[in-house]
Short mmCIF file of C-alpha atoms in Angstrom, two decimals:
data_model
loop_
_atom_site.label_atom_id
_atom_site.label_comp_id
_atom_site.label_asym_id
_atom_site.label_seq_id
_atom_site.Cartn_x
_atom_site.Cartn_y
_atom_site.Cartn_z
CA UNK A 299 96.28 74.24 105.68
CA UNK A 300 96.65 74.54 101.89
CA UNK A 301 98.11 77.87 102.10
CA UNK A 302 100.52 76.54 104.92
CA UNK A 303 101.26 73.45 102.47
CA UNK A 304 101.91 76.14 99.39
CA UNK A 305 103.95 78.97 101.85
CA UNK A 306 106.25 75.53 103.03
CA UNK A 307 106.43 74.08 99.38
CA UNK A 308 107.79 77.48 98.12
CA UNK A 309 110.12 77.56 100.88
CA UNK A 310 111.97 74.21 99.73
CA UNK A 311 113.19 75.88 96.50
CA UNK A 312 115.10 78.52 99.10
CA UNK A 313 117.07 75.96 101.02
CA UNK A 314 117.94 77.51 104.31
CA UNK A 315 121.79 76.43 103.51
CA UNK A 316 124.10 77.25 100.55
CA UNK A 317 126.87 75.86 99.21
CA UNK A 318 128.69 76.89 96.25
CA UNK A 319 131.77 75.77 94.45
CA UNK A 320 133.33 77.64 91.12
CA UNK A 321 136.05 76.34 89.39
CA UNK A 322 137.87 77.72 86.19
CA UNK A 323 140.26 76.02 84.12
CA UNK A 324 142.93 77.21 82.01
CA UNK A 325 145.61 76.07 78.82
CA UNK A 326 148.51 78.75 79.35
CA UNK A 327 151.32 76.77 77.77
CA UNK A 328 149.86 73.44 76.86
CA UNK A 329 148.60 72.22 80.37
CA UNK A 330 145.58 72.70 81.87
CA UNK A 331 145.69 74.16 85.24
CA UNK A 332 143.09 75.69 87.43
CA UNK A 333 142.80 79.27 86.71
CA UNK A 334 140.38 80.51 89.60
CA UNK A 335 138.61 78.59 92.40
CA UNK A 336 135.68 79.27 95.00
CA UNK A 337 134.23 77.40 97.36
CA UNK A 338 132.20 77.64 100.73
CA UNK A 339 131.44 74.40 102.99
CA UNK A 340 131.56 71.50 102.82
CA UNK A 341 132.35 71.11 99.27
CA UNK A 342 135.68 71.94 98.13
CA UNK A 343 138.48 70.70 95.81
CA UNK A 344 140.48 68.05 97.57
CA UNK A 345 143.41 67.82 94.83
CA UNK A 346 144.19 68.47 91.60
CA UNK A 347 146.15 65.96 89.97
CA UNK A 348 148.30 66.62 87.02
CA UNK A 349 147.07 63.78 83.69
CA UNK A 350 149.35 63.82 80.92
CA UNK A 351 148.31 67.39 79.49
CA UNK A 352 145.09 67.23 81.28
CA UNK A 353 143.78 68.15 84.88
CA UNK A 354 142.09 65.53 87.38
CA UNK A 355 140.07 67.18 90.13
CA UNK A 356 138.44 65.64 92.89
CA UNK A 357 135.09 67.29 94.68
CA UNK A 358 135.03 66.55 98.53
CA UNK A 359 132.57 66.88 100.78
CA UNK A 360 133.01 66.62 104.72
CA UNK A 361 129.50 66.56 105.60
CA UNK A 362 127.39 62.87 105.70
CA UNK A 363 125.57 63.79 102.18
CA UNK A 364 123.02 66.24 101.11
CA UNK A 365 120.77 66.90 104.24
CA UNK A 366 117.33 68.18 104.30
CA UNK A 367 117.87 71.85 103.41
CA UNK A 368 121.00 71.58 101.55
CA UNK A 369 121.68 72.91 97.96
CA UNK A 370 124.95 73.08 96.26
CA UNK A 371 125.89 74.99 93.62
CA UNK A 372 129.07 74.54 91.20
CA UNK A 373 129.92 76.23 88.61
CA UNK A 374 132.49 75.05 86.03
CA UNK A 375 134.04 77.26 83.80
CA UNK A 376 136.71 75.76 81.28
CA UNK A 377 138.87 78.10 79.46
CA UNK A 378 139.77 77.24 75.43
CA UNK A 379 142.33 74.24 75.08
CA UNK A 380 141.82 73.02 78.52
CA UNK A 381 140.78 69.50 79.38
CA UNK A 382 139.31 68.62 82.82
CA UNK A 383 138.66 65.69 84.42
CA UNK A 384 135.58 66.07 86.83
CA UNK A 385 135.19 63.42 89.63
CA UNK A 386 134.07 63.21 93.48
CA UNK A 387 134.90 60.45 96.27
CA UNK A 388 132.74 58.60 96.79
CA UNK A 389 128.67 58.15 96.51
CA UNK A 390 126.62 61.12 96.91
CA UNK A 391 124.12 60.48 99.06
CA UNK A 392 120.99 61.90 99.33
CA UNK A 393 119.22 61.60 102.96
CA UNK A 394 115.58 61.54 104.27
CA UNK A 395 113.92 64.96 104.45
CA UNK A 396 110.32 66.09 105.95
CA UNK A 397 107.30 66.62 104.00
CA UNK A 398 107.49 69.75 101.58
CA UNK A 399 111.26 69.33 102.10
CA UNK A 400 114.38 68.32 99.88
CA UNK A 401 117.70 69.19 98.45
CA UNK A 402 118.82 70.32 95.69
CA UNK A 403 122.09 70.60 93.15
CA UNK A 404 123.09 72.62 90.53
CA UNK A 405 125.56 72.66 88.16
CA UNK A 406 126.67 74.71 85.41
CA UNK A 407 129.78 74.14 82.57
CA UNK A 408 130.65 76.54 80.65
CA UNK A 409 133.07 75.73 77.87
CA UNK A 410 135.30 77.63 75.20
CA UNK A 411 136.97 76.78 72.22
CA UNK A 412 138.37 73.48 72.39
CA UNK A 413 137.51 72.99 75.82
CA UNK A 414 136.87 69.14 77.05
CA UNK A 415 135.31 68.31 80.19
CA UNK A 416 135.03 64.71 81.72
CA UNK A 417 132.59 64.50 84.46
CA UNK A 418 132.54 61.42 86.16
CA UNK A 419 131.06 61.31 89.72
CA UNK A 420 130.47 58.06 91.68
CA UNK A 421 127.00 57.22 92.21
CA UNK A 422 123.87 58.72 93.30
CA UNK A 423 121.96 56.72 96.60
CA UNK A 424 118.63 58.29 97.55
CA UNK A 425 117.95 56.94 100.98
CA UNK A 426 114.19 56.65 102.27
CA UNK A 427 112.21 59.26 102.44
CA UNK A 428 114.75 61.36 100.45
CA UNK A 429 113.34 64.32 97.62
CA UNK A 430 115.89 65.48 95.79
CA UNK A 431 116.56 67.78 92.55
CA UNK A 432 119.42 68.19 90.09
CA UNK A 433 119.87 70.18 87.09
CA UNK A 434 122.92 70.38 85.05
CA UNK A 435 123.34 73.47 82.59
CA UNK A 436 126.04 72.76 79.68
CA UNK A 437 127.23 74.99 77.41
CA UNK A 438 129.60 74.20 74.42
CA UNK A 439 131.37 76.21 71.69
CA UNK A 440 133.46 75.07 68.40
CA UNK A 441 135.05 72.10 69.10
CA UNK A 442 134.25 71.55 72.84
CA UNK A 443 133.60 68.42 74.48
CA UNK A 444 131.22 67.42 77.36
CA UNK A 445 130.82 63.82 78.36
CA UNK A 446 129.36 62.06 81.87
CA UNK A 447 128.20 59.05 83.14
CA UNK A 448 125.97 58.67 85.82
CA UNK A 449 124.47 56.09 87.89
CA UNK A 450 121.38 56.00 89.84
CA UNK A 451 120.66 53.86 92.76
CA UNK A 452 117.40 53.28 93.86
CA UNK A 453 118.16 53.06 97.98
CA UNK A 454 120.80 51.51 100.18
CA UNK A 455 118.87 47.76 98.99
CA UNK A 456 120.86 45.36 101.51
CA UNK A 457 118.93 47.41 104.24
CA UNK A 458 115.80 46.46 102.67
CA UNK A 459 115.72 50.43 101.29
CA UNK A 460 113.94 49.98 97.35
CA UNK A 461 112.37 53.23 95.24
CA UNK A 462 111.09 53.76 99.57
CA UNK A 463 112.62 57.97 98.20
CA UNK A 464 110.15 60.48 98.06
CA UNK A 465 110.61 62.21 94.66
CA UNK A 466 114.01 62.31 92.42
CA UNK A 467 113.91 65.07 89.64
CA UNK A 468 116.16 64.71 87.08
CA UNK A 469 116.96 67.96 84.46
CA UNK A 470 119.92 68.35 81.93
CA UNK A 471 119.81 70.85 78.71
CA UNK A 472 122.34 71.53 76.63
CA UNK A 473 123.46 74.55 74.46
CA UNK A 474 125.62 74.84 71.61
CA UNK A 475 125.97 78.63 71.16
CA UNK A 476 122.84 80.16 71.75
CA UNK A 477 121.27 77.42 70.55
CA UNK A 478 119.58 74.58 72.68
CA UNK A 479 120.22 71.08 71.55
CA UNK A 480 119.21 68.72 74.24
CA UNK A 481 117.07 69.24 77.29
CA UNK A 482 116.04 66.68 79.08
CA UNK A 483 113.49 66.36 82.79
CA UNK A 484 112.69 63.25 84.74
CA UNK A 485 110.24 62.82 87.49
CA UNK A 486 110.02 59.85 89.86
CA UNK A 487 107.85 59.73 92.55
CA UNK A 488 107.45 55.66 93.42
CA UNK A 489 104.70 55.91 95.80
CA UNK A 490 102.60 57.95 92.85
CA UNK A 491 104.16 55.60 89.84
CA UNK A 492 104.21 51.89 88.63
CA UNK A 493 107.77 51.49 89.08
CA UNK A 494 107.26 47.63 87.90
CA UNK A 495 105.66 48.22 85.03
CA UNK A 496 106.26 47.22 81.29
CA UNK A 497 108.87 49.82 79.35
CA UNK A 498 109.61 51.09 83.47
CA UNK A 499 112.20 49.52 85.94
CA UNK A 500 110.24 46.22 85.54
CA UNK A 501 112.75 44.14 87.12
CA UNK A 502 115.68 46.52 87.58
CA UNK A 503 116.49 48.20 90.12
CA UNK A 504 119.53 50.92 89.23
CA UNK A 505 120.04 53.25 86.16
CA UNK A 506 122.40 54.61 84.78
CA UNK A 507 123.08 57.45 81.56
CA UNK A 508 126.28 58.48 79.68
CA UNK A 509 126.08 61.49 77.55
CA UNK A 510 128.53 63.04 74.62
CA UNK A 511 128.31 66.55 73.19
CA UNK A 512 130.39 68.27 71.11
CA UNK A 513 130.06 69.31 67.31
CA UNK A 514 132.86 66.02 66.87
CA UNK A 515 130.67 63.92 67.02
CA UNK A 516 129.70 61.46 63.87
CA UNK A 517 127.70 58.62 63.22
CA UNK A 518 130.81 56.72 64.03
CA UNK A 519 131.06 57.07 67.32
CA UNK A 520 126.96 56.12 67.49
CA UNK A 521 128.40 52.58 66.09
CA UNK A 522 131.56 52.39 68.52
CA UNK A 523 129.33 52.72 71.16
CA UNK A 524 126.99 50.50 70.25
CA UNK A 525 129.63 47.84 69.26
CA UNK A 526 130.66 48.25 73.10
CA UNK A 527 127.12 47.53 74.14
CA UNK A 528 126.71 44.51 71.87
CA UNK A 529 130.31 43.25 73.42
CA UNK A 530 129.87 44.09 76.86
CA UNK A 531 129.01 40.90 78.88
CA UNK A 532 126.78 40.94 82.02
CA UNK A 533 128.25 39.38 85.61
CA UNK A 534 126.41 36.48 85.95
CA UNK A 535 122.78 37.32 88.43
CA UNK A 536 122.49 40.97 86.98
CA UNK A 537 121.19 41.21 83.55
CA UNK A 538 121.98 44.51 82.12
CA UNK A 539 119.79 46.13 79.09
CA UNK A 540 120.77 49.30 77.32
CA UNK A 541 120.77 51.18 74.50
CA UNK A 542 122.40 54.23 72.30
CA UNK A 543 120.84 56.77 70.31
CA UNK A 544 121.88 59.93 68.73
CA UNK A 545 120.45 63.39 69.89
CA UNK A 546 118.56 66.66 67.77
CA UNK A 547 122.20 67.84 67.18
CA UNK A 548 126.28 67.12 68.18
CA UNK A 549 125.55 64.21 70.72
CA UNK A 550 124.84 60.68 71.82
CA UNK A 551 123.02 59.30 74.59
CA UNK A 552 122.87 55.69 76.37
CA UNK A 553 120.59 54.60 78.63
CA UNK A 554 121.18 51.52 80.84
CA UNK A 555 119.48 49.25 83.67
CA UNK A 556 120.25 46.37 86.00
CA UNK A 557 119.65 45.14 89.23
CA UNK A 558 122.86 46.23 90.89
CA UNK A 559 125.24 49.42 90.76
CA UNK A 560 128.71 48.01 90.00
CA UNK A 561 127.52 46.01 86.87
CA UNK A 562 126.58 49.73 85.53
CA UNK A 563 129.85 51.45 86.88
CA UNK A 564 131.35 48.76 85.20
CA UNK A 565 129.05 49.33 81.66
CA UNK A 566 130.05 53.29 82.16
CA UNK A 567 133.64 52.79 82.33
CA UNK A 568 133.70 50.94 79.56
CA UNK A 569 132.00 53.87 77.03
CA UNK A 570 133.89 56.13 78.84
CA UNK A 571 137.09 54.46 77.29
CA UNK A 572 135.64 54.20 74.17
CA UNK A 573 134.68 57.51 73.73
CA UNK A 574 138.11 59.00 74.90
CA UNK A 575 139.25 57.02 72.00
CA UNK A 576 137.18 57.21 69.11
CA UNK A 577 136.54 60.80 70.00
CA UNK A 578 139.51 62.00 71.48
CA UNK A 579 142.33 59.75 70.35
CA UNK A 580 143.19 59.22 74.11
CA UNK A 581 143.72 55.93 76.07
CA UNK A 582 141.42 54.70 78.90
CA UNK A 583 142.17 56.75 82.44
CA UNK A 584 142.26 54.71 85.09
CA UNK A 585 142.32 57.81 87.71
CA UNK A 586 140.59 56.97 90.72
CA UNK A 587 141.00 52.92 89.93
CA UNK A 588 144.82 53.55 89.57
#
């Protein structure tokens, strides 16, 4: 049985299907446009939609959400001067899967001089029984930027569904050059962990991150942000707690909680905005909001 258990295990980091999306961006003439593109199903580029000197993109996915098996791989490659806008339709969700099972996601950006990527995907729902992995590889040169918000939800909760997933594991690092600034892993496995307890979800339910990197950034945009936490009011029944910090080297990082998803999407928008300005010198982009 154990060497069953071990020869199935092994076999979940293999899923039996693939699918892979690469993208490259390019500045030819002062607008970013994509350069190169790749994809197998059912992930693909809906539309690309022109920004004011920047590029919107949308990833789609015809299938129901990441099924046992499944592993996707995208690869983003942004040229020097370009500026990309990363976003996907709707929530990705994450489905049940048998024991030794799962699904995975990778993705990779790879940025050049000047480069500035936005990635802003909708939410994450991991449904019962669901074990799921995703890793996110960044790397930066001079004067690139790298920024995303995410949003975590802990089940589909008006179906009763609460931290009833199997195991969510969590990696991001970051490099600037050859040198590795930020790494990051998370591991939650509720039926092994005290999801309730003190300085852990304790009352909340959903999480949420938003990260900046880029060799811009200054202990001034640490305080903008944190002005926009200390300003940012709460709908009234979900309390919201967060907090900014900087990294080891060229970033910030907020961490946030409540006890619903929008109140969060809401929270990320907001830093979102603010960073485009303080960083960038850009206004908010309502893209997918219009």
């Amino acid at each position: 049985m154990e060497t069953r258990a071990e020869s199935t295990s092994q076999s979940s980091e293999q899923p039996a299907r693939t699918s892979v999306l690469r993208v490259s961006f390019a500045n030819p003439n002062g607008t970013t446009i994509i350069d190169n593109k790749y994809h197998t199903a059912p992930i693909k580029i809906a539309k690309a939609f022109p920004l004011d000197g920047q590029l919107g993109v949308i990833v789609m996915d015809v299938s129901p959400g990441l099924l046992d098996g499944d592993r996707y791989e995208l690869e983003w490659t942004s040229g020097p001067d370009s500026h990309a806008l990363i976003t996907n339709q709707s929530y990705m969700k994450v489905h049940p899967s048998m024991p030794y099972g799962g699904s995975s996601m990778r993705q990779t950006f790879c940025l050049e001089e000047n480069a500035i990527v936005e990635h802003m995907p909708e939410a994450m729902m991991l449904y019962k029984n669901a074990a799921f992995h995703n890793d996110a590889q960044v790397r930066l040169k001079s004067g690139s930027v790298w920024m995303q918000a995410d949003v975590l939800c802990p089940g589909r909760t008006l179906r009763g569904e609460k931290f009833d997933y199997r195991c969510f594991r969590n990696e991001l690092a970051v490099h600037y050059g050859d040198e590795l600034i930020f790494s990051q892993r998370q591991r939650i496995e509720p039926a092994k962990q005290v999801i309730t307890a003190p300085g852990c979800w304790e009352d909340m339910t959903h999480s949420a991150t938003f990260f900046l990197f880029s060799d811009r950034v200054s202990r001034i945009h640490l305080e903008q942000l944190q002005a926009k936490l200390d300003s940012f009011e709460a709908p009234a029944g979900h309390s919201v707690i967060a907090g900014v910090s900087m990294t080891y080297r060229h970033g910030l990082s907020v961490m946030a909680a409540s006890t619903a998803a929008w109140p969060l999407q809401q929270l990320m928008r907001e830093l979102w905005s603010t960073a485009r300005a303080g960083l960038l010198g850009k206004p908010p982009l309502r893209f997918l909001q219009g």
